[in-house]
mmCIF file of C-alpha atoms and ligand atoms in Angstrom:
data_model
loop_
_atom_site.group_PDB
_atom_site.id
_atom_site.type_symbol
_atom_site.label_atom_id
_atom_site.label_comp_id
_atom_site.label_asym_id
_atom_site.label_seq_id
_atom_site.Cartn_x
_atom_site.Cartn_y
_atom_site.Cartn_z
ATOM 1 C CA MET A 168 -7.407 -26.290 -10.873
ATOM 2 C CA SER A 169 -8.259 -25.039 -7.333
ATOM 3 C CA ILE A 170 -6.746 -21.989 -5.719
ATOM 4 C CA ASP A 171 -4.897 -23.942 -3.151
ATOM 5 C CA ASP A 172 -3.207 -25.825 -6.066
ATOM 6 C CA PRO A 173 0.590 -25.793 -5.388
ATOM 7 C CA ALA A 174 1.377 -25.137 -9.311
ATOM 8 C CA LEU A 175 -0.904 -22.131 -8.941
ATOM 9 C CA LEU A 176 0.568 -20.935 -5.676
ATOM 10 C CA ASP A 177 4.021 -21.205 -7.330
ATOM 11 C CA ILE A 178 3.079 -18.816 -10.143
ATOM 12 C CA HIS A 179 1.720 -16.531 -7.877
ATOM 13 C CA ARG A 180 4.819 -16.627 -5.887
ATOM 14 C CA ARG A 181 7.106 -16.480 -8.804
ATOM 15 C CA LEU A 182 5.084 -13.519 -10.139
ATOM 16 C CA LEU A 183 5.427 -11.463 -7.032
ATOM 17 C CA ASP A 184 9.071 -12.232 -6.901
ATOM 18 C CA ALA A 185 9.643 -10.798 -10.316
ATOM 19 C CA LEU A 186 7.684 -7.831 -9.872
ATOM 20 C CA GLU A 187 9.939 -7.118 -6.634
ATOM 21 C CA ARG A 188 13.037 -7.691 -8.755
ATOM 22 C CA ARG A 189 11.741 -5.440 -11.612
ATOM 23 C CA PRO A 190 8.685 -2.933 -10.739
ATOM 24 C CA SER A 191 6.980 -1.817 -13.792
ATOM 25 C CA SER A 192 6.760 -4.864 -15.882
ATOM 26 C CA THR A 193 4.348 -5.728 -18.198
ATOM 27 C CA ARG A 194 2.048 -8.728 -18.597
ATOM 28 C CA PRO A 195 4.365 -9.990 -21.826
ATOM 29 C CA ALA A 196 7.461 -9.297 -19.976
ATOM 30 C CA LEU A 197 6.530 -11.239 -17.119
ATOM 31 C CA ALA A 198 5.565 -14.070 -19.434
ATOM 32 C CA ARG A 199 8.847 -13.963 -20.949
ATOM 33 C CA ASP A 200 10.546 -14.009 -17.430
ATOM 34 C CA LEU A 201 8.676 -16.796 -15.984
ATOM 35 C CA GLY A 202 8.602 -19.036 -19.344
ATOM 36 C CA VAL A 203 4.740 -19.208 -19.426
ATOM 37 C CA SER A 204 2.027 -18.122 -21.765
ATOM 38 C CA THR A 205 0.786 -14.287 -21.732
ATOM 39 C CA SER A 206 -2.802 -15.829 -20.923
ATOM 40 C CA ILE A 207 -1.780 -17.523 -17.673
ATOM 41 C CA VAL A 208 0.253 -14.666 -16.518
ATOM 42 C CA SER A 209 -2.841 -12.482 -17.160
ATOM 43 C CA LEU A 210 -5.265 -14.505 -15.448
ATOM 44 C CA ARG A 211 -2.873 -15.047 -12.503
ATOM 45 C CA ILE A 212 -2.152 -11.053 -12.334
ATOM 46 C CA HIS A 213 -5.936 -10.441 -12.273
ATOM 47 C CA GLU A 214 -6.086 -12.733 -9.398
ATOM 48 C CA LEU A 215 -3.308 -10.979 -7.833
ATOM 49 C CA ILE A 216 -4.901 -7.751 -8.643
ATOM 50 C CA ALA A 217 -8.212 -8.797 -7.088
ATOM 51 C CA ALA A 218 -6.109 -10.027 -3.801
ATOM 52 C CA GLY A 219 -4.876 -6.425 -3.620
ATOM 53 C CA LEU A 220 -1.243 -7.669 -3.783
ATOM 54 C CA VAL A 221 -0.740 -5.874 -7.264
ATOM 55 C CA VAL A 222 -1.800 -2.945 -9.107
ATOM 56 C CA GLU A 223 -1.660 -1.597 -12.332
ATOM 57 C CA SER A 224 0.687 1.630 -12.338
ATOM 58 C CA GLY A 225 0.894 3.000 -15.894
ATOM 59 C CA SER A 226 1.558 2.036 -19.633
ATOM 60 C CA ALA A 227 4.765 0.831 -21.256
ATOM 61 C CA PRO A 228 5.854 2.801 -24.295
ATOM 62 C CA SER A 229 3.883 1.511 -27.117
ATOM 63 C CA THR A 230 5.670 -0.596 -29.889
ATOM 64 C CA GLY A 231 2.968 -0.503 -32.336
ATOM 65 C CA GLY A 232 -0.093 -1.964 -30.774
ATOM 66 C CA ARG A 233 -2.084 -1.246 -27.655
ATOM 67 C CA PRO A 234 0.544 -0.178 -24.947
ATOM 68 C CA SER A 235 0.797 -2.822 -22.203
ATOM 69 C CA ARG A 236 -0.113 -1.955 -18.568
ATOM 70 C CA THR A 237 2.684 -1.654 -16.187
ATOM 71 C CA LEU A 238 2.454 -3.703 -12.992
ATOM 72 C CA ARG A 239 3.764 -2.932 -9.427
ATOM 73 C CA LEU A 240 3.450 -4.667 -6.273
ATOM 74 C CA ALA A 241 0.915 -2.808 -4.046
ATOM 75 C CA SER A 242 3.286 -2.720 -0.937
ATOM 76 C CA ALA A 243 5.734 -0.920 -3.234
ATOM 77 C CA LEU A 244 3.408 2.261 -3.387
ATOM 78 C CA SER A 245 4.813 3.858 -0.243
ATOM 79 C CA PRO A 246 2.899 6.545 1.447
ATOM 80 C CA VAL A 247 3.839 10.152 2.076
ATOM 81 C CA LEU A 248 4.072 12.279 5.110
ATOM 82 C CA ALA A 249 3.206 15.864 5.527
ATOM 83 C CA ALA A 250 3.053 18.407 8.237
ATOM 84 C CA ASP A 251 1.541 21.894 8.128
ATOM 85 C CA LEU A 252 2.982 23.908 11.174
ATOM 86 C CA GLY A 253 1.651 27.105 12.691
ATOM 87 C CA THR A 254 3.343 28.338 15.863
ATOM 88 C CA ARG A 255 0.836 26.923 18.052
ATOM 89 C CA HIS A 256 -0.836 24.143 16.208
ATOM 90 C CA ALA A 257 -0.035 21.373 13.742
ATOM 91 C CA ARG A 258 -1.586 19.133 11.302
ATOM 92 C CA LEU A 259 -0.200 15.851 10.264
ATOM 93 C CA ALA A 260 -1.092 13.916 7.494
ATOM 94 C CA LEU A 261 -0.554 10.285 6.104
ATOM 95 C CA ALA A 262 -1.534 10.018 2.508
ATOM 96 C CA GLU A 263 -1.553 7.246 -0.163
ATOM 97 C CA ASP A 264 0.708 7.732 -3.274
ATOM 98 C CA ASP A 265 -2.273 8.972 -5.191
ATOM 99 C CA GLY A 266 -3.033 11.597 -2.643
ATOM 100 C CA THR A 267 -5.769 9.561 -0.708
ATOM 101 C CA ILE A 268 -5.620 10.969 3.074
ATOM 102 C CA LEU A 269 -5.072 7.673 5.297
ATOM 103 C CA ASP A 270 -4.837 9.534 8.553
ATOM 104 C CA LEU A 271 -4.986 13.410 9.976
ATOM 105 C CA VAL A 272 -3.769 14.139 13.245
ATOM 106 C CA ASP A 273 -4.151 17.578 14.918
ATOM 107 C CA LEU A 274 -1.624 18.324 17.795
ATOM 108 C CA ASP A 275 -1.144 21.568 20.034
ATOM 109 C CA ILE A 276 2.730 22.387 19.551
ATOM 110 C CA ASP A 277 5.033 25.141 20.722
ATOM 111 C CA THR A 278 7.953 26.250 17.982
ATOM 112 C CA SER A 279 9.262 28.129 21.014
ATOM 113 C CA SER A 280 10.412 24.933 22.243
ATOM 114 C CA GLY A 281 12.818 24.787 19.265
ATOM 115 C CA PRO A 282 13.569 22.545 16.366
ATOM 116 C CA GLU A 283 15.543 19.850 18.636
ATOM 117 C CA VAL A 284 12.678 19.218 20.928
ATOM 118 C CA LEU A 285 9.613 19.561 18.578
ATOM 119 C CA LEU A 286 10.946 17.688 15.378
ATOM 120 C CA PRO A 287 11.612 14.306 17.219
ATOM 121 C CA SER A 288 8.270 14.580 18.726
ATOM 122 C CA LEU A 289 6.583 15.262 15.458
ATOM 123 C CA ALA A 290 8.632 12.414 14.062
ATOM 124 C CA ASP A 291 7.710 9.795 16.716
ATOM 125 C CA ARG A 292 3.920 10.751 15.580
ATOM 126 C CA PHE A 293 4.504 10.196 12.246
ATOM 127 C CA ASP A 294 5.864 7.107 13.123
ATOM 128 C CA ALA A 295 2.696 6.112 15.339
ATOM 129 C CA MET A 296 0.705 7.049 12.130
ATOM 130 C CA LEU A 297 3.017 4.513 9.897
ATOM 131 C CA THR A 298 2.458 1.697 12.299
ATOM 132 C CA ASP A 299 -1.453 2.254 13.049
ATOM 133 C CA HIS A 300 -1.533 1.887 8.965
ATOM 134 C CA GLY A 301 0.703 -1.130 8.635
ATOM 135 C CA ARG A 302 3.229 0.938 6.618
ATOM 136 C CA ALA A 303 7.002 0.404 6.889
ATOM 137 C CA SER A 304 8.450 3.887 5.595
ATOM 138 C CA PRO A 305 7.302 6.918 3.416
ATOM 139 C CA GLY A 306 8.379 7.332 -0.160
ATOM 140 C CA SER A 307 8.646 11.201 0.590
ATOM 141 C CA VAL A 308 8.006 14.008 3.227
ATOM 142 C CA CYS A 309 6.762 17.707 3.257
ATOM 143 C CA ILE A 310 7.301 19.859 6.061
ATOM 144 C CA GLY A 311 5.449 23.283 6.094
ATOM 145 C CA LEU A 312 6.627 26.070 8.699
ATOM 146 C CA PRO A 313 5.265 29.524 9.685
ATOM 147 C CA GLY A 314 8.384 31.412 8.470
ATOM 148 C CA PRO A 315 10.884 32.272 5.520
ATOM 149 C CA ILE A 316 12.374 29.150 4.539
ATOM 150 C CA ASP A 317 15.888 28.989 2.592
ATOM 151 C CA PRO A 318 15.102 26.927 -0.427
ATOM 152 C CA ASP A 319 18.406 25.506 -1.104
ATOM 153 C CA ARG A 320 19.380 24.504 2.427
ATOM 154 C CA GLY A 321 15.762 23.182 3.476
ATOM 155 C CA SER A 322 15.820 25.412 6.887
ATOM 156 C CA VAL A 323 14.257 28.451 8.266
ATOM 157 C CA ASP A 324 16.024 31.476 7.035
ATOM 158 C CA SER A 325 15.096 34.203 9.824
ATOM 159 C CA GLY A 326 14.424 33.567 13.529
ATOM 160 C CA ALA A 327 12.104 36.610 13.347
ATOM 161 C CA ARG A 328 8.845 34.447 13.591
ATOM 162 C CA LEU A 329 10.448 31.145 14.940
ATOM 163 C CA PRO A 330 13.181 31.834 17.248
ATOM 164 C CA GLY A 331 15.666 29.442 17.689
ATOM 165 C CA TRP A 332 15.113 27.928 14.114
ATOM 166 C CA HIS A 333 17.308 29.896 12.232
ATOM 167 C CA GLY A 334 19.605 27.477 10.023
ATOM 168 C CA PHE A 335 18.614 24.453 11.863
ATOM 169 C CA PRO A 336 18.775 21.742 9.326
ATOM 170 C CA VAL A 337 14.823 20.563 9.057
ATOM 171 C CA GLU A 338 15.341 18.802 5.777
ATOM 172 C CA GLN A 339 18.213 16.935 6.866
ATOM 173 C CA PHE A 340 16.654 15.812 10.335
ATOM 174 C CA PHE A 341 13.786 14.201 8.331
ATOM 175 C CA ALA A 342 15.914 12.782 5.384
ATOM 176 C CA ASP A 343 18.000 11.075 8.151
ATOM 177 C CA ARG A 344 15.042 9.783 9.885
ATOM 178 C CA TYR A 345 13.451 8.174 6.829
ATOM 179 C CA ARG A 346 15.954 8.024 4.094
ATOM 180 C CA ALA A 347 13.414 9.671 1.567
ATOM 181 C CA PRO A 348 13.388 12.749 -0.269
ATOM 182 C CA VAL A 349 12.199 15.604 2.027
ATOM 183 C CA ALA A 350 10.809 19.290 1.052
ATOM 184 C CA VAL A 351 10.654 22.099 3.701
ATOM 185 C CA GLU A 352 8.355 25.053 2.530
ATOM 186 C CA ASN A 353 6.739 28.023 3.856
ATOM 187 C CA ASP A 354 3.226 27.630 5.233
ATOM 188 C CA ALA A 355 1.554 30.220 2.919
ATOM 189 C CA ASP A 356 3.243 28.724 0.038
ATOM 190 C CA LEU A 357 1.582 25.338 0.666
ATOM 191 C CA LEU A 358 -1.840 26.889 1.482
ATOM 192 C CA ALA A 359 -1.424 28.399 -2.065
ATOM 193 C CA LEU A 360 -0.596 25.180 -3.481
ATOM 194 C CA GLY A 361 -3.371 23.308 -1.924
ATOM 195 C CA GLU A 362 -5.896 25.750 -2.633
ATOM 196 C CA HIS A 363 -4.499 26.227 -6.403
ATOM 197 C CA LEU A 364 -4.890 22.471 -7.154
ATOM 198 C CA ALA A 365 -8.547 22.386 -5.314
ATOM 199 C CA HIS A 366 -9.652 24.331 -8.527
ATOM 200 C CA THR A 367 -9.766 23.186 -12.097
ATOM 201 C CA GLY A 368 -8.875 25.406 -15.166
ATOM 202 C CA ILE A 369 -6.682 27.735 -13.376
ATOM 203 C CA ARG A 370 -2.888 28.590 -14.457
ATOM 204 C CA SER A 371 -1.884 30.941 -11.960
ATOM 205 C CA SER A 372 -3.193 32.108 -8.367
ATOM 206 C CA LEU A 373 -2.339 34.145 -5.465
ATOM 207 C CA SER A 374 -3.388 33.056 -2.040
ATOM 208 C CA VAL A 375 -3.449 35.203 0.842
ATOM 209 C CA LYS A 376 -3.312 33.853 4.477
ATOM 210 C CA ALA A 377 -4.722 36.507 6.698
ATOM 211 C CA GLY A 378 -4.217 34.779 9.923
ATOM 212 C CA SER A 379 -2.436 36.206 13.088
ATOM 213 C CA ALA A 380 0.176 36.962 10.479
ATOM 214 C CA LEU A 381 -0.204 37.945 6.879
ATOM 215 C CA GLY A 382 1.180 35.597 4.022
ATOM 216 C CA VAL A 383 0.857 35.464 0.411
ATOM 217 C CA GLY A 384 1.741 32.284 -1.641
ATOM 218 C CA VAL A 385 2.161 32.572 -5.820
ATOM 219 C CA VAL A 386 1.420 29.481 -7.898
ATOM 220 C CA ILE A 387 2.155 29.468 -11.458
ATOM 221 C CA GLY A 388 1.449 26.303 -13.491
ATOM 222 C CA SER A 389 0.571 24.192 -10.478
ATOM 223 C CA ARG A 390 3.897 24.960 -9.112
ATOM 224 C CA ILE A 391 5.038 27.072 -6.162
ATOM 225 C CA HIS A 392 6.843 30.007 -7.592
ATOM 226 C CA ARG A 393 9.428 30.842 -4.841
ATOM 227 C CA GLY A 394 11.635 33.431 -6.170
ATOM 228 C CA ALA A 395 15.295 34.102 -6.019
ATOM 229 C CA THR A 396 15.384 33.925 -2.280
ATOM 230 C CA GLY A 397 12.285 32.007 -1.494
ATOM 231 C CA SER A 398 10.335 35.266 -0.635
ATOM 232 C CA ALA A 399 7.784 35.553 -3.695
ATOM 233 C CA GLY A 400 4.725 36.976 -2.435
ATOM 234 C CA ASP A 401 6.153 38.438 0.773
ATOM 235 C CA ILE A 402 4.048 41.789 0.835
ATOM 236 C CA SER A 403 3.732 41.956 4.555
ATOM 237 C CA HIS A 404 6.538 44.518 5.014
ATOM 238 C CA VAL A 405 5.591 46.981 2.204
ATOM 239 C CA ARG A 406 5.161 50.205 3.756
ATOM 240 C CA ILE A 407 1.732 51.872 3.758
ATOM 241 C CA THR A 408 1.303 55.353 3.952
ATOM 242 C CA GLY A 409 -1.328 56.722 6.352
ATOM 243 C CA THR A 410 -1.031 53.720 9.085
ATOM 244 C CA GLY A 411 -0.154 55.713 11.737
ATOM 245 C CA ASP A 412 3.488 54.295 11.638
ATOM 246 C CA GLU A 413 2.893 51.411 13.828
ATOM 247 C CA PRO A 414 5.968 49.728 14.805
ATOM 248 C CA CYS A 415 6.183 46.208 13.189
ATOM 249 C CA SER A 416 8.264 43.049 14.164
ATOM 250 C CA CYS A 417 10.546 43.505 11.374
ATOM 251 C CA GLY A 418 11.748 46.784 13.174
ATOM 252 C CA LYS A 419 10.260 49.161 10.683
ATOM 253 C CA THR A 420 7.100 51.354 10.909
ATOM 254 C CA GLY A 421 4.002 51.395 9.013
ATOM 255 C CA CYS A 422 4.277 47.661 7.196
ATOM 256 C CA LEU A 423 1.247 46.244 5.669
ATOM 257 C CA ASP A 424 1.318 43.578 8.606
ATOM 258 C CA THR A 425 0.641 46.161 11.230
ATOM 259 C CA VAL A 426 -2.668 47.021 9.818
ATOM 260 C CA VAL A 427 -3.842 43.901 8.107
ATOM 261 C CA SER A 428 -2.836 41.176 10.354
ATOM 262 C CA GLY A 429 -5.018 39.088 12.944
ATOM 263 C CA ARG A 430 -2.218 39.985 15.614
ATOM 264 C CA ALA A 431 -2.199 43.874 14.770
ATOM 265 C CA LEU A 432 -5.887 44.053 14.623
ATOM 266 C CA GLY A 433 -6.158 42.023 17.828
ATOM 267 C CA ARG A 434 -4.034 44.508 19.596
ATOM 268 C CA GLN A 435 -5.981 47.565 18.115
ATOM 269 C CA TRP A 436 -9.387 45.952 19.280
ATOM 270 C CA ASN A 437 -7.795 45.735 22.628
ATOM 271 C CA ARG A 438 -6.716 49.381 22.853
ATOM 272 C CA LEU A 439 -10.235 50.564 21.511
ATOM 273 C CA THR A 440 -12.308 48.409 23.671
ATOM 274 C CA GLY A 441 -10.164 48.130 26.971
ATOM 275 C CA GLY A 442 -10.307 44.297 26.826
ATOM 276 C CA ALA A 443 -7.895 41.774 26.413
ATOM 277 C CA ALA A 444 -9.500 39.070 24.197
ATOM 278 C CA GLY A 445 -7.700 39.969 21.147
ATOM 279 C CA THR A 446 -8.363 38.724 17.588
ATOM 280 C CA ASP A 447 -11.019 36.194 18.487
ATOM 281 C CA ASP A 448 -13.108 38.488 20.116
ATOM 282 C CA LEU A 449 -12.922 41.221 17.341
ATOM 283 C CA ILE A 450 -13.996 38.206 14.852
ATOM 284 C CA ALA A 451 -16.809 36.989 16.735
ATOM 285 C CA SER A 452 -18.002 40.580 17.342
ATOM 286 C CA ALA A 453 -17.906 41.473 13.939
ATOM 287 C CA ILE A 454 -19.736 38.651 12.768
ATOM 288 C CA ASP A 455 -22.201 39.573 15.512
ATOM 289 C CA GLY A 456 -22.283 43.212 13.721
ATOM 290 C CA ASP A 457 -20.473 45.186 16.246
ATOM 291 C CA ALA A 458 -20.247 48.596 14.577
ATOM 292 C CA LEU A 459 -16.393 49.210 15.575
ATOM 293 C CA ALA A 460 -15.189 45.591 14.835
ATOM 294 C CA VAL A 461 -16.869 45.886 11.451
ATOM 295 C CA ARG A 462 -15.162 49.240 10.779
ATOM 296 C CA LEU A 463 -11.592 47.859 11.703
ATOM 297 C CA LEU A 464 -12.193 44.468 9.639
ATOM 298 C CA ARG A 465 -13.702 46.722 6.720
ATOM 299 C CA THR A 466 -10.473 48.942 6.747
ATOM 300 C CA ALA A 467 -8.170 46.028 7.200
ATOM 301 C CA GLY A 468 -9.765 44.281 4.017
ATOM 302 C CA THR A 469 -9.268 47.520 1.807
ATOM 303 C CA ARG A 470 -5.742 48.051 2.764
ATOM 304 C CA LEU A 471 -5.197 44.578 1.763
ATOM 305 C CA GLY A 472 -7.010 44.758 -1.659
ATOM 306 C CA GLU A 473 -5.288 47.987 -2.338
ATOM 307 C CA ALA A 474 -2.003 46.255 -1.764
ATOM 308 C CA LEU A 475 -3.025 43.395 -3.890
ATOM 309 C CA CYS A 476 -3.849 45.760 -6.548
ATOM 310 C CA LEU A 477 -0.117 46.065 -7.517
ATOM 311 C CA VAL A 478 0.718 42.325 -7.173
ATOM 312 C CA ALA A 479 -2.925 41.544 -9.232
ATOM 313 C CA GLY A 480 -1.902 44.343 -11.903
ATOM 314 C CA PHE A 481 1.920 42.945 -12.478
ATOM 315 C CA PHE A 482 1.166 39.302 -12.253
ATOM 316 C CA ASN A 483 -2.513 39.166 -13.615
ATOM 317 C CA PRO A 484 -3.332 35.890 -11.982
ATOM 318 C CA ASP A 485 -6.556 33.736 -12.755
ATOM 319 C CA ALA A 486 -7.692 33.748 -9.311
ATOM 320 C CA VAL A 487 -7.149 35.366 -5.783
ATOM 321 C CA PHE A 488 -7.981 33.311 -2.689
ATOM 322 C CA ILE A 489 -8.252 34.471 0.717
ATOM 323 C CA GLY A 490 -7.635 32.134 3.433
ATOM 324 C CA GLY A 491 -7.083 32.341 7.234
ATOM 325 C CA ARG A 492 -9.153 33.304 10.167
ATOM 326 C CA LEU A 493 -9.882 36.628 8.967
ATOM 327 C CA SER A 494 -11.498 35.344 5.722
ATOM 328 C CA THR A 495 -14.391 34.214 7.623
ATOM 329 C CA VAL A 496 -15.646 37.815 8.303
ATOM 330 C CA GLU A 497 -17.732 38.602 5.214
ATOM 331 C CA VAL A 498 -17.056 42.268 5.529
ATOM 332 C CA PHE A 499 -13.349 41.764 5.086
ATOM 333 C CA LEU A 500 -13.611 39.628 2.096
ATOM 334 C CA ALA A 501 -16.046 42.031 0.521
ATOM 335 C CA SER A 502 -13.636 44.975 1.073
ATOM 336 C CA VAL A 503 -10.717 43.452 -0.131
ATOM 337 C CA ARG A 504 -12.846 42.176 -3.145
ATOM 338 C CA ALA A 505 -14.155 45.836 -3.607
ATOM 339 C CA ALA A 506 -10.624 47.343 -3.346
ATOM 340 C CA LEU A 507 -9.489 45.187 -6.012
ATOM 341 C CA TYR A 508 -12.379 45.863 -8.368
ATOM 342 C CA THR A 509 -11.835 49.802 -7.822
ATOM 343 C CA GLY A 510 -7.959 49.606 -8.016
ATOM 344 C CA CYS A 511 -7.007 47.230 -10.905
ATOM 345 C CA HIS A 512 -7.741 47.984 -14.570
ATOM 346 C CA PRO A 513 -10.895 46.182 -15.856
ATOM 347 C CA LEU A 514 -8.574 43.777 -18.229
ATOM 348 C CA ILE A 515 -7.190 42.397 -14.919
ATOM 349 C CA THR A 516 -10.336 42.057 -13.165
ATOM 350 C CA ARG A 517 -12.531 40.890 -16.056
ATOM 351 C CA ARG A 518 -12.055 37.122 -15.404
ATOM 352 C CA LEU A 519 -10.400 37.251 -11.889
ATOM 353 C CA ILE A 520 -11.860 34.813 -9.402
ATOM 354 C CA ILE A 521 -11.647 36.342 -5.934
ATOM 355 C CA GLU A 522 -12.882 33.836 -3.562
ATOM 356 C CA ALA A 523 -12.599 32.588 0.420
ATOM 357 C CA ALA A 524 -10.147 29.730 0.077
ATOM 358 C CA SER A 525 -12.238 26.521 -0.303
ATOM 359 C CA THR A 526 -9.883 24.169 1.521
ATOM 360 C CA GLY A 527 -10.195 25.994 4.957
ATOM 361 C CA GLU A 528 -8.182 24.785 7.561
ATOM 362 C CA ASN A 529 -6.843 21.797 5.306
ATOM 363 C CA GLY A 530 -5.450 24.127 2.651
ATOM 364 C CA GLY A 531 -1.793 23.713 3.901
ATOM 365 C CA VAL A 532 -1.727 19.951 4.640
ATOM 366 C CA LEU A 533 -3.346 19.638 1.132
ATOM 367 C CA GLY A 534 -0.310 21.658 -0.284
ATOM 368 C CA ALA A 535 2.213 19.610 1.622
ATOM 369 C CA ILE A 536 0.858 16.274 0.550
ATOM 370 C CA ALA A 537 0.743 17.458 -3.122
ATOM 371 C CA ARG A 538 4.461 18.913 -2.716
ATOM 372 C CA ALA A 539 5.259 15.506 -1.082
ATOM 373 C CA ARG A 540 4.135 13.693 -4.207
ATOM 374 C CA GLU A 541 6.109 15.726 -6.519
ATOM 375 C CA ILE A 542 9.255 14.942 -5.099
ATOM 376 C CA LYS A 543 8.498 11.140 -4.613
ATOM 377 C CA PRO A 544 10.700 8.845 -6.610
ATOM 378 C CA ARG A 545 8.433 7.357 -9.488
ATOM 379 C CA ALA A 546 8.974 3.333 -9.810
HETATM 380 ZN ZN1 ZN B 705 7.255 44.950 8.960
#
């Protein structure tokens, strides 16, 4: 019988029809459905898998013997869309059902343009990525935003870092657009999830995003721990004594953010040097060994490490990961580590992993892909 034989094509077509009607069928179930022998179905399914039209998707519950593999149409494996947004930059991803990245796109954005302008343009870009890869619609979507998130509403819970975004229904916007489940998460939480999942053998971790602002995400058992109001890990506005009572964006003074965030350090650097280049110049100068820049980042790392001692002592995580731009400076990282070792009980630090985040610029988007896969309906 040749591959073009009408009888063979007919069985192929009937098998594809049956899998469209009943995803997760097994070979014996398909044989019963079509009224042909299991050996014929096995042979034809083998050909359809080789042609990339059908995939094995799991195992059916065993009825005594070896469990049968379940089958699905390859086209039913809808991809996921993920975005990690900063205030000026966004990284968008299209990924397969199994997390394999198909496309990554970097965009310069301006969140101050507001969600009514920015979100439709992001969705248009998502649409172009789907079209480029021949995909019709996503199975789920995850959007990371640089601000506090109301986990029940899927919206931004404060306009302090995202003016004009407070209460805008981000989750609803993408749910209406794609008719798929949508998760809206804080960027530091997604970075924490992405970094956590990049390591094996750890159950709980803290991840610090030491960028222009300071953020901390908590992951327990491979899931984001949000807390009662979505603010778990937010230690940026804890008051630190001896900071010179710098005013903070939250309206208070002397917050951890005013001594550790890249934005605050850039301001200090400009004041001390009379320049205007801010954080980028500070980081470059510290890497070059400039004594003043090194001192500023050493102090910031020590302050952060001291604050993390309380969290690590309370939470006893397997790992503390430090990401964000400041983590690229060795003296900053070494000072965090030293303060943790000095300030924590040895039982806390005995096996504690303290490392620079390994996922770099991709941590947030990897976390967003993982979160999108988590909420995706399973066939
Ligand atoms: Zn504050």
